[in-house]
Short mmCIF file of C-alpha atoms and ligand atoms in Angstrom, two decimals:
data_model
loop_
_atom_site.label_atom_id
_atom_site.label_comp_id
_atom_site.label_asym_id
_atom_site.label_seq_id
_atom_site.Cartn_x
_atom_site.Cartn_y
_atom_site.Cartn_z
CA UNK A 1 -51.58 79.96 -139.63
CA UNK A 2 -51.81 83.28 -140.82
CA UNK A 3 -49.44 86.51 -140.25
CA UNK A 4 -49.01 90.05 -140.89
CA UNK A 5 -46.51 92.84 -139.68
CA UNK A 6 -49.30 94.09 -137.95
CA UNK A 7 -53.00 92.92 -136.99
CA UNK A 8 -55.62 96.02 -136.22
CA UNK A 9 -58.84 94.70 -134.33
CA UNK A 10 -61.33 97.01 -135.42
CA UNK A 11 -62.18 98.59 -138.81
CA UNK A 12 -63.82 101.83 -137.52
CA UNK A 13 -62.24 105.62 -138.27
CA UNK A 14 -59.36 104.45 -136.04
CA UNK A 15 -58.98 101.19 -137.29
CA UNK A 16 -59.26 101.71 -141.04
CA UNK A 17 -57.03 105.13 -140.88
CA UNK A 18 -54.03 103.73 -139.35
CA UNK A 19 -54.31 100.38 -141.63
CA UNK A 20 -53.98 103.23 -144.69
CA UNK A 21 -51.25 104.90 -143.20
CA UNK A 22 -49.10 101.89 -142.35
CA UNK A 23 -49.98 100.40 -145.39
CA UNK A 24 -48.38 103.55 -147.08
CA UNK A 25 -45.23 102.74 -145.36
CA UNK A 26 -45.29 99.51 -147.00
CA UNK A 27 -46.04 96.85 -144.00
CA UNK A 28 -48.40 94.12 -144.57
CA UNK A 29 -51.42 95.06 -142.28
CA UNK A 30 -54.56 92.72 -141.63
CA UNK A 31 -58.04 94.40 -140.20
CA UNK A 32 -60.18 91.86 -137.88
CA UNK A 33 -63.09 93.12 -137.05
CA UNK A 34 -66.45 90.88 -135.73
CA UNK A 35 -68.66 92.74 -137.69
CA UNK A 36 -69.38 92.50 -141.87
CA UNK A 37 -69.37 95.76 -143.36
CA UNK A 38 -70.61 97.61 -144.47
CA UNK A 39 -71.96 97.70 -140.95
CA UNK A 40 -73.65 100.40 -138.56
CA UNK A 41 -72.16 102.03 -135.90
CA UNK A 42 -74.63 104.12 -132.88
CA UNK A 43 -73.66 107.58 -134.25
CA UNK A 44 -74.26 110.98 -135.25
CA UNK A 45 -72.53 110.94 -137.89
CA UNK A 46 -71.32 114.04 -138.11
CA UNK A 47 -67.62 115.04 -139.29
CA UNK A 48 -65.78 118.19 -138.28
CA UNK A 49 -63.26 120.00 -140.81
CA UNK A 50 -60.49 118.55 -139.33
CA UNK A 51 -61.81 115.38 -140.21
CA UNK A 52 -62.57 115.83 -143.53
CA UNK A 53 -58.45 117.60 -143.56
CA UNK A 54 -56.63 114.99 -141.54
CA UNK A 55 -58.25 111.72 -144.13
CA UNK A 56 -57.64 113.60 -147.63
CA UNK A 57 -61.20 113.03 -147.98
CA UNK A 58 -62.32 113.90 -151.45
CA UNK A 59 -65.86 115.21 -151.19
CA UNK A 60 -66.70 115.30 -154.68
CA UNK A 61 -65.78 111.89 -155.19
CA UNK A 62 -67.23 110.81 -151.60
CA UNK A 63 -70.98 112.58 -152.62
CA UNK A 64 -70.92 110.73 -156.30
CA UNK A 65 -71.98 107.55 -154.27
CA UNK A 66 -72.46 108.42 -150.91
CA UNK A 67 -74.95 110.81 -148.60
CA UNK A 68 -72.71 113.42 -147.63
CA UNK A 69 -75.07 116.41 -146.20
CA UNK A 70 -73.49 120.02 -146.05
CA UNK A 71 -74.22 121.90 -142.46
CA UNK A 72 -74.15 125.39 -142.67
CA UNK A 73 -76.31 126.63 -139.86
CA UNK A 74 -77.73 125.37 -136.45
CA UNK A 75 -80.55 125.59 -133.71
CA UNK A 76 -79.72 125.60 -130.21
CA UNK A 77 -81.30 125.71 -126.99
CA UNK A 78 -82.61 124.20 -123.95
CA UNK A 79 -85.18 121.16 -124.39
CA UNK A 80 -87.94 123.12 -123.69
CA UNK A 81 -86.82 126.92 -123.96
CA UNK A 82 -86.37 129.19 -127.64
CA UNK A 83 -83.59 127.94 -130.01
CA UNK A 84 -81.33 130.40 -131.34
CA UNK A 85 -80.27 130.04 -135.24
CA UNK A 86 -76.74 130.43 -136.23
CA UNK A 87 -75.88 130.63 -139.86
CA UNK A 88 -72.38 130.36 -141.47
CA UNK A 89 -71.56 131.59 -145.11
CA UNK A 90 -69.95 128.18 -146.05
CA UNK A 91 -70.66 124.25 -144.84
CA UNK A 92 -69.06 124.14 -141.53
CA UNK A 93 -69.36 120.03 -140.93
CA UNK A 94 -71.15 117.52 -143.51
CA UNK A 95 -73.74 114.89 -141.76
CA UNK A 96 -72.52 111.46 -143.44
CA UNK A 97 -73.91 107.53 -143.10
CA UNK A 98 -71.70 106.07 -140.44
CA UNK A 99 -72.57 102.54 -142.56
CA UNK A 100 -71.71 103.97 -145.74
CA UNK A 101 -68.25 105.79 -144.34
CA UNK A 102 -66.78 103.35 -142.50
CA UNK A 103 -67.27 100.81 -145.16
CA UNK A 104 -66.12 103.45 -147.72
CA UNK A 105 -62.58 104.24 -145.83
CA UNK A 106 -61.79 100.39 -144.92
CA UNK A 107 -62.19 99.53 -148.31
CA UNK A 108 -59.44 102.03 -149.17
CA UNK A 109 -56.99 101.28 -146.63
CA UNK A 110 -55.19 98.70 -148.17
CA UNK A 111 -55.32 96.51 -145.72
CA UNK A 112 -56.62 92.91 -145.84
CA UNK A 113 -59.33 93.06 -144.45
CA UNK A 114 -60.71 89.53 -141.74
CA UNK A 115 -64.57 90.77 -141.49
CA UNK A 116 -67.24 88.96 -139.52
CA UNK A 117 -64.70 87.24 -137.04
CA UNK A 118 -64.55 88.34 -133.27
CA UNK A 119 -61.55 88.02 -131.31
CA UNK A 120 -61.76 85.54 -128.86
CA UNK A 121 -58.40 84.82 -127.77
CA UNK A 122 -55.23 86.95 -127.38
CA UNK A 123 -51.84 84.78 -126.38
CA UNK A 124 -48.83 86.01 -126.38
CA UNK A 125 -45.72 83.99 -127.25
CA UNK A 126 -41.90 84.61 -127.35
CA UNK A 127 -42.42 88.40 -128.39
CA UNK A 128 -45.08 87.66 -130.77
CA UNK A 129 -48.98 87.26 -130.63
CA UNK A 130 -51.48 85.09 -131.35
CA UNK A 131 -54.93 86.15 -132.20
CA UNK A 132 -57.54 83.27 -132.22
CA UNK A 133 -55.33 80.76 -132.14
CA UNK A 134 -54.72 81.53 -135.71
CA UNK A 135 -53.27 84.47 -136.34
CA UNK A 136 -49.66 85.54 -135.61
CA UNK A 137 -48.04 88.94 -135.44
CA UNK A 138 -45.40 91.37 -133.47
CA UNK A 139 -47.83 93.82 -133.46
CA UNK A 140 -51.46 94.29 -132.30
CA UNK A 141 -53.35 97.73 -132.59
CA UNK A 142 -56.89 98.05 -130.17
CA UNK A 143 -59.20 99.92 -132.31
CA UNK A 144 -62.19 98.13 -131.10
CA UNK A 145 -64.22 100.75 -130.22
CA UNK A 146 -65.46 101.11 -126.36
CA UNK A 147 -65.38 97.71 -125.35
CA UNK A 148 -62.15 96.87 -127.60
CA UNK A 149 -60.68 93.69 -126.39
CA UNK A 150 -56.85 94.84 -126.69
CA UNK A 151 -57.68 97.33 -124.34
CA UNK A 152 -59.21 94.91 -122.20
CA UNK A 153 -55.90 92.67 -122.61
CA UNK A 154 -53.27 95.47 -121.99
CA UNK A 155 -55.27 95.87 -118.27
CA UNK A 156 -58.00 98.36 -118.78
CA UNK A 157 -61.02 97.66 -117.13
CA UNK A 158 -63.95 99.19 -119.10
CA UNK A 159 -67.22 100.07 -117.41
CA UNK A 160 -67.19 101.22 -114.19
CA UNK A 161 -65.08 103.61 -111.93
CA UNK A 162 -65.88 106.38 -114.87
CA UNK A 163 -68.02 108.71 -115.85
CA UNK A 164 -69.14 107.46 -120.01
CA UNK A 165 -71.69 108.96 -122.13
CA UNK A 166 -74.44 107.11 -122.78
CA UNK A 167 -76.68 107.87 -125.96
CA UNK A 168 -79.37 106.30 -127.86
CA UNK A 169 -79.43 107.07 -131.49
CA UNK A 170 -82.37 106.32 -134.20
CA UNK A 171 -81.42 107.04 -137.93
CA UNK A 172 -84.30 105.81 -140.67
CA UNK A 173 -84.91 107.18 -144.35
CA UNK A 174 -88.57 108.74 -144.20
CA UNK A 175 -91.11 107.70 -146.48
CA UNK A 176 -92.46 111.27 -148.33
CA UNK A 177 -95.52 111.68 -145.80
CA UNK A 178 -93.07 112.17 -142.76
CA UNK A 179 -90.31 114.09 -145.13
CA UNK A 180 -93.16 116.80 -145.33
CA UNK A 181 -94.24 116.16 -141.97
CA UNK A 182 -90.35 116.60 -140.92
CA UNK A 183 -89.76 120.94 -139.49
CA UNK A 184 -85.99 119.97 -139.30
CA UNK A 185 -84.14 121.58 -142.08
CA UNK A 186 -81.19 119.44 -143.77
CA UNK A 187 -78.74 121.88 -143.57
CA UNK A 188 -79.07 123.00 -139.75
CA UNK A 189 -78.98 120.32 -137.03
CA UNK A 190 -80.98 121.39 -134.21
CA UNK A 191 -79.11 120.77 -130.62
CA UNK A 192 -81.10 120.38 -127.34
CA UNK A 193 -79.34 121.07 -124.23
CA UNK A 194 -80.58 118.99 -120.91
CA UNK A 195 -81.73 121.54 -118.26
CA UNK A 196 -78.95 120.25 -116.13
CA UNK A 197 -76.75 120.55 -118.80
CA UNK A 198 -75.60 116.87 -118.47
CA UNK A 199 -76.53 116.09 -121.87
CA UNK A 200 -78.02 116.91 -124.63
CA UNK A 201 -80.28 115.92 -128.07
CA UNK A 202 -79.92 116.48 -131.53
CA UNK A 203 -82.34 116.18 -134.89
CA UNK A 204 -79.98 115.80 -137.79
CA UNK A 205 -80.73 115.24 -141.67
CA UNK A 206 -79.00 113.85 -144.28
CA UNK A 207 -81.27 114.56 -147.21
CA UNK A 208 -84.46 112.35 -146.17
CA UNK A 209 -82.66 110.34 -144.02
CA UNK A 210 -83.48 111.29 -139.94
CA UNK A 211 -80.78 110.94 -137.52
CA UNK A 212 -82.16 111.13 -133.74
CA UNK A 213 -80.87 110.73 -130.68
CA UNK A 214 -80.11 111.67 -127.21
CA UNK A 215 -76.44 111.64 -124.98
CA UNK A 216 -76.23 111.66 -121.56
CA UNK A 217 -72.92 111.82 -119.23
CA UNK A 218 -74.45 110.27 -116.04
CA UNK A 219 -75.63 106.75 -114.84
CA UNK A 220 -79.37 107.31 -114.52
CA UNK A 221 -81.36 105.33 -116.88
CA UNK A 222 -81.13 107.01 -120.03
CA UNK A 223 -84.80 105.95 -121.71
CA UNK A 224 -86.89 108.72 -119.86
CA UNK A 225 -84.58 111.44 -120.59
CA UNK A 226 -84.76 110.28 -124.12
CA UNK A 227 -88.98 109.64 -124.20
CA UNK A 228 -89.09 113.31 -122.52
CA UNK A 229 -86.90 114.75 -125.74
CA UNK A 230 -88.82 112.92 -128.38
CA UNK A 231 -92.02 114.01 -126.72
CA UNK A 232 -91.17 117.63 -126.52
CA UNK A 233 -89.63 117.97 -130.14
CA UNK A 234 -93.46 115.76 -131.06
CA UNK A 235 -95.27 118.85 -129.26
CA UNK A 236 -93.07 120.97 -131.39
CA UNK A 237 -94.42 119.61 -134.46
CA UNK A 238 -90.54 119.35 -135.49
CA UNK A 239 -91.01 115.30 -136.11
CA UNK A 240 -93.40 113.35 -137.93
CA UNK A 241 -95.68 111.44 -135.17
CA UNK A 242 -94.55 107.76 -136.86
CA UNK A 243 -91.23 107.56 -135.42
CA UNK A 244 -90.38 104.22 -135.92
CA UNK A 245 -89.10 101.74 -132.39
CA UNK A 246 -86.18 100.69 -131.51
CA UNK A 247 -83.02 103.16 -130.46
CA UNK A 248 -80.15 101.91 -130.49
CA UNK A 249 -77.47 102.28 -127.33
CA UNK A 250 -74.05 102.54 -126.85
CA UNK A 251 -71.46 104.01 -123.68
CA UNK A 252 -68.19 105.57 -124.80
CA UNK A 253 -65.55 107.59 -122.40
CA UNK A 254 -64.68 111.22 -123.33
CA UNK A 255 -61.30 111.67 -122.53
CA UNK A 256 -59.26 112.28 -119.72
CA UNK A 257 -62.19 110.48 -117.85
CA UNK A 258 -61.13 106.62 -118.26
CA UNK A 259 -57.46 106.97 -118.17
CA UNK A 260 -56.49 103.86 -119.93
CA UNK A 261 -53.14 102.54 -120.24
CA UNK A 262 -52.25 103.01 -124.22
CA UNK A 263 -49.45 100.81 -124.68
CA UNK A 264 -47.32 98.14 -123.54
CA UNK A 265 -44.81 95.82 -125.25
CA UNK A 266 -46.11 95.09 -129.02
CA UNK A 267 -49.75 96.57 -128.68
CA UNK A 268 -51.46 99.94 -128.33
CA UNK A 269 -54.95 101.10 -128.53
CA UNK A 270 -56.16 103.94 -130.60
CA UNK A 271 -59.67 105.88 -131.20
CA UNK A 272 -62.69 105.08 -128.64
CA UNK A 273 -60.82 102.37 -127.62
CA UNK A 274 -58.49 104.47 -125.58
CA UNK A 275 -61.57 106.83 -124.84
CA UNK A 276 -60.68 109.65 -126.17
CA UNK A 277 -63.60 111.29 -127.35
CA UNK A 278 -63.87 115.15 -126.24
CA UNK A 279 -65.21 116.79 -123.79
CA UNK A 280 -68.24 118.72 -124.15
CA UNK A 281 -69.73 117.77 -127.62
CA UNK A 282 -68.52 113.83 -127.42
CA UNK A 283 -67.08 113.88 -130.96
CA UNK A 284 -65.24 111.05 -131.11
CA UNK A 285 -64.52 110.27 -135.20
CA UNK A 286 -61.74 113.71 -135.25
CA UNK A 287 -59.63 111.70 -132.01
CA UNK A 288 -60.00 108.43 -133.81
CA UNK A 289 -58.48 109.29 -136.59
CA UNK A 290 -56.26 112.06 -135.18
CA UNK A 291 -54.70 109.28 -132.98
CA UNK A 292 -54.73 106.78 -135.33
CA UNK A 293 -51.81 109.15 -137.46
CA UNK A 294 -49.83 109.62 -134.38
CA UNK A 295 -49.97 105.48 -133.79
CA UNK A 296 -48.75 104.96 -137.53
CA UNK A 297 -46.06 107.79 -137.11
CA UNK A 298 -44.62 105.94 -133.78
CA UNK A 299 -44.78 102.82 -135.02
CA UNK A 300 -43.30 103.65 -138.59
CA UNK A 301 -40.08 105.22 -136.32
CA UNK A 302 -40.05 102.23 -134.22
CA UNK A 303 -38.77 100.39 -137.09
CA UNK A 304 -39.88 96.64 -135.97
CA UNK A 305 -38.61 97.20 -132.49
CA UNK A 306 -41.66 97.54 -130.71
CA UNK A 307 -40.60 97.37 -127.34
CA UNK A 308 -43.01 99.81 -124.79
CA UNK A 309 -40.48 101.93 -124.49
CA UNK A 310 -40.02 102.28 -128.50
CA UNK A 311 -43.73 102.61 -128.89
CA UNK A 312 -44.26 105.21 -126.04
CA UNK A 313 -43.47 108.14 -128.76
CA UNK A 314 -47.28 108.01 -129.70
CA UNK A 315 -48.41 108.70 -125.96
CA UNK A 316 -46.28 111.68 -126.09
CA UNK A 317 -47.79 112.58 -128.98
CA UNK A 318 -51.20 111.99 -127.57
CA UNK A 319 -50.61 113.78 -125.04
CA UNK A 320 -49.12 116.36 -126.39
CA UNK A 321 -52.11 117.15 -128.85
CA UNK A 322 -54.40 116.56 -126.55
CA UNK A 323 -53.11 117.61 -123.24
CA UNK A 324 -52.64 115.50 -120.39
CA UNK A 325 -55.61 113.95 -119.40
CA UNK A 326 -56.90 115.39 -116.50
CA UNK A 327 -59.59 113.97 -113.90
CA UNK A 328 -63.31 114.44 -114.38
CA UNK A 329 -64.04 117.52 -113.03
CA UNK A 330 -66.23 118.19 -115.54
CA UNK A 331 -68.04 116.43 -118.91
CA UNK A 332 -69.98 117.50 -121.13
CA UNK A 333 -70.07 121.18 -120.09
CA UNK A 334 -67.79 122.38 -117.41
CA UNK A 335 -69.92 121.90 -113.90
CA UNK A 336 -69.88 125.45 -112.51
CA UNK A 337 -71.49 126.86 -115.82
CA UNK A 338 -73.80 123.70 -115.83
CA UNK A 339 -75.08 124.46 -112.32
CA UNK A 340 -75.60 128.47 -112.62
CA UNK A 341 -74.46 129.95 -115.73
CA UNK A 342 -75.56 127.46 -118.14
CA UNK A 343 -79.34 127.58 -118.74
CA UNK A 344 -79.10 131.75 -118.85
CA UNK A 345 -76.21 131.36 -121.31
CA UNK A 346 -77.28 129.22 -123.56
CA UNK A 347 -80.44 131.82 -124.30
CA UNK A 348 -78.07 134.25 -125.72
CA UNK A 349 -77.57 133.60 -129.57
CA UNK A 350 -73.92 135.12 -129.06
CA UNK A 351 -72.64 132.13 -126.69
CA UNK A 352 -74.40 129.67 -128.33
CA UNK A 353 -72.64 130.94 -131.89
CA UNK A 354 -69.15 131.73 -129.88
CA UNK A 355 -68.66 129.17 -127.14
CA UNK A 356 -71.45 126.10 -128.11
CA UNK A 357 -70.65 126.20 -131.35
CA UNK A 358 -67.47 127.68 -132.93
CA UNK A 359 -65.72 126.67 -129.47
CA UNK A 360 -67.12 123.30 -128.44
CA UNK A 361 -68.33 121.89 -131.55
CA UNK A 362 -66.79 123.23 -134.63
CA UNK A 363 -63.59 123.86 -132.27
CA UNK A 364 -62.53 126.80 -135.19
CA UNK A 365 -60.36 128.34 -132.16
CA UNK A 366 -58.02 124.95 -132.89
CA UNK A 367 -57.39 125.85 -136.64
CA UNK A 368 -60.62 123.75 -137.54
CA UNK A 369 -61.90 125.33 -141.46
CA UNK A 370 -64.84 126.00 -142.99
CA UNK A 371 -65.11 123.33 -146.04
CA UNK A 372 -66.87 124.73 -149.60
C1 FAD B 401 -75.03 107.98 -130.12
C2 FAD B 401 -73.65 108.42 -130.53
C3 FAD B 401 -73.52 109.50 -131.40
C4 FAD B 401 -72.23 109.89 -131.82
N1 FAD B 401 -72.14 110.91 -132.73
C5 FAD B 401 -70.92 111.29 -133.16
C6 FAD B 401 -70.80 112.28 -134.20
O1 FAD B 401 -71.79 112.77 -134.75
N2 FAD B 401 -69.55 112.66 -134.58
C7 FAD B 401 -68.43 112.11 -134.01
O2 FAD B 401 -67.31 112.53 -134.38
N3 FAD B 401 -68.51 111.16 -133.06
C8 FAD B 401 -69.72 110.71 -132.65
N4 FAD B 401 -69.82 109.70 -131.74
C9 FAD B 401 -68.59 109.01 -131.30
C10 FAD B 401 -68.07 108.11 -132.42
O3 FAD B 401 -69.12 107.27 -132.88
C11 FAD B 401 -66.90 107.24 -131.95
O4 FAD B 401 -66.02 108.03 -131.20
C12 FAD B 401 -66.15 106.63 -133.13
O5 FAD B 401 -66.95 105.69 -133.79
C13 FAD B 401 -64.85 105.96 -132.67
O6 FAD B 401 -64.26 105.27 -133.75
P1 FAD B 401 -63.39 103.96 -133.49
O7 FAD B 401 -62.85 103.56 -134.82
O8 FAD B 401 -62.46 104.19 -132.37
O9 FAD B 401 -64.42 102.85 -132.96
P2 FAD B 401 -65.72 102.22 -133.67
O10 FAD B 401 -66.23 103.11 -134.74
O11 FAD B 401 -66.63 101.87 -132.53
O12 FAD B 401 -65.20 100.90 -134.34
C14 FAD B 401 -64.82 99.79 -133.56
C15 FAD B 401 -64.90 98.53 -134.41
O13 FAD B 401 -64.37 97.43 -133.64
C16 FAD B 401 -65.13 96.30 -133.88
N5 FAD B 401 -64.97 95.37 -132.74
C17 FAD B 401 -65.39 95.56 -131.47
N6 FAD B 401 -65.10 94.50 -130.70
C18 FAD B 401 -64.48 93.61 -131.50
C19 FAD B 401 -63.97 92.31 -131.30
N7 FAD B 401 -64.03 91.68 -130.11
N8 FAD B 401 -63.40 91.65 -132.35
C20 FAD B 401 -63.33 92.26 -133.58
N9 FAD B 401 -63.82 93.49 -133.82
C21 FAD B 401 -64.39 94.17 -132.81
C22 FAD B 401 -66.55 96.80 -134.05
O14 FAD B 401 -67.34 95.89 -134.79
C23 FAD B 401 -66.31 98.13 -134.79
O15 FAD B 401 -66.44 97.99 -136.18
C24 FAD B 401 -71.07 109.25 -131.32
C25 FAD B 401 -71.21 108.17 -130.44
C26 FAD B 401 -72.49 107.75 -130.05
C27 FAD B 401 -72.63 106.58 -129.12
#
């Protein structure tokens, strides 16, 4: 039998930041996670200021070994319509390897790290829990991602009776051929707005390396949306015409939407696992790790009593930074402007720089900064 002051099941953003943090503060802290890493994870992989702010990352050091891909300008428009180009003076977001940075912030967490083992059971016993029959601790952390099985355990029920996001994402390095044959520039991203503003696509480099994919926030099948996109960016010439096969798909809640219960006696949930990805753009990496801190903080101040009602501090806090979550009236984009405003707006390079991008994206009217 193994145990640890606390056990975190999942070593993505969420997982790996809070095993750092509440490593700092000295506890012994294990990471399961069913996956080896490094692994991949159906992403962007794109990172905000505030991201880069809230881990310490050290950029120099990160781009010695790593793909880290310096955004200082982007297309937008409707699939279909004119883009307009914004440009910033400085990187405003870096595109990064979701396989190289997960791996890359695990490793430094301090943690010990149980890779390539799934949780299968969760008991609880006499104030403490059992994980797999074999591993023992007063405190479990959900940071399993969508489907994260402490969030399952504490009574959420997952899919179903809420709006998610669905999105298909393709990233590949391109041989030279396509890299010429490739109109997407690596600094600018170019997003692609749905008509009916449900959803949207995006064609994002990282040096040679092609990051594709599509995001939709309603439950129609998602592969003809996504054939339409590639076809009309192919017309475009923007791609090369060997794409390779095989998107890969994930669901994820944006918050407010899922409501999940965060916390009960010795357990709490943190990153997608409590859906809290936001509204409008679906970045989900920023809440991750944002909630991750305020889990560490709570449970630091709990001091080993971690009783619900000792724990519930981070929900405030949540909540608090956050706001209170507030049902779906809207996803993606707000669903008066997606009905009548939207597709005239988003022709006008002023509220695509203001609103689609500095406000929804980049969020710079929350203290986000430009990175240099
Ligand atoms: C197509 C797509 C594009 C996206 N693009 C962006 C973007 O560009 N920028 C951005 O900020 N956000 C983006 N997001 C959202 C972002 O990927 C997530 O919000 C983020 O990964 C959440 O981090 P996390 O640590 O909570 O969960 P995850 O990164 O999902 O990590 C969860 C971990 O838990 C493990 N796990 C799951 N089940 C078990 C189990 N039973 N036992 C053990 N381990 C388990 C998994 O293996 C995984 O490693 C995108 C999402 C999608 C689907």
């Amino acid at each position: 039998m193994k145990s640890c002051d606390a056990l975190i099941v999942g070593g993505g953003p969420a997982g790996s930041t809070c095993a750092r943090q509440l490593s700092r503060s000295g506890l012994d802290i294990m990471v399961m996670d069913k996956a080896d890493f490094p692994r991949d994870k159906v992403c962007a992989g794109w990172i905000t200021p505030s991201v880069v702010k809230t881990l310490e990352l050290d950029l120099d050091t990160y781009r010695r070994e790593h793909v880290l891909q310096p955004i200082t300008g982007f297309k937008v428009g409707i699939i279909g319509n004119a883009q307009s180009e914004v440009r910033y003076q400085a990187p405003v977001s870096y595109g990064i390897r979701r396989l190289e940075f997960d791996d890359y912030l695990l490793r430094q967490s301090g943690a010990r790290l149980q890779l390539g083992e799934s949780v299968k059971s969760i008991q609880r016993q006499n104030g403490t829990w059992l994980i797999n029959g074999t591993i023992s601790t007063p405190l479990l952390i959900g940071a399993g991602g969508n489907a994260c099985p402490v969030a399952r355990h504490i009574g959420n029920k997952i899919s179903g009776g809420h709006l998610q996001v669905f999105a298909k994402e393709i990233e590949f390095l391109m041989a030279p051929q396509q890299v010429e044959k490739c109109a997407i520039r690596a600094d600018t991203p170019e997003l692609f707005f749905c008509r009916d503003l449900k959803g949207y696509g995006w064609c994002l480099r990282k040096g040679d390396y092609l990051n594709l994919g599509f995001g939709r926030e309603d439950t129609s099948p998602l592969s003809p949306h996504l054939n339409d996109f590639c076809s009309f960016l192919l017309s475009q010439d923007k791609l090369p015409t060997d794409l390779p096969q095989g998107f890969h798909g994930h669901a994820y809640a944006l918050y407010g939407h899922s409501q999940r219960q965060l916390l009960t006696d010795g357990a709490l949930i943190i990153g997608d696992a409590a859906g809290l990805a936001t509204e409008r753009s679906g970045e989900g990496i920023r809440p991750a790790v944002e909630s991750a801190l305020f889990a560490a903080q709570a449970i630091t101040a709990a001091a080993g009593d971690y009783r619900q009602q000792r724990l519930r501090a981070y929900e405030d806090q949540l909540f608090a930074h956050f706001g209170m979550p507030q049902p779906p009236a809207s996803g993606l984009v707000a669903d008066a402007i997606r009905r009548s405003l939207g597709r005239i707006l988003l022709n006008s390079l002023w509220f695509n720089r203001h609103i689609v991008l500095d406000g929804w994206f980049l969020r710079m009217d929350k203290g986000s900064e430009r990175m240099n």
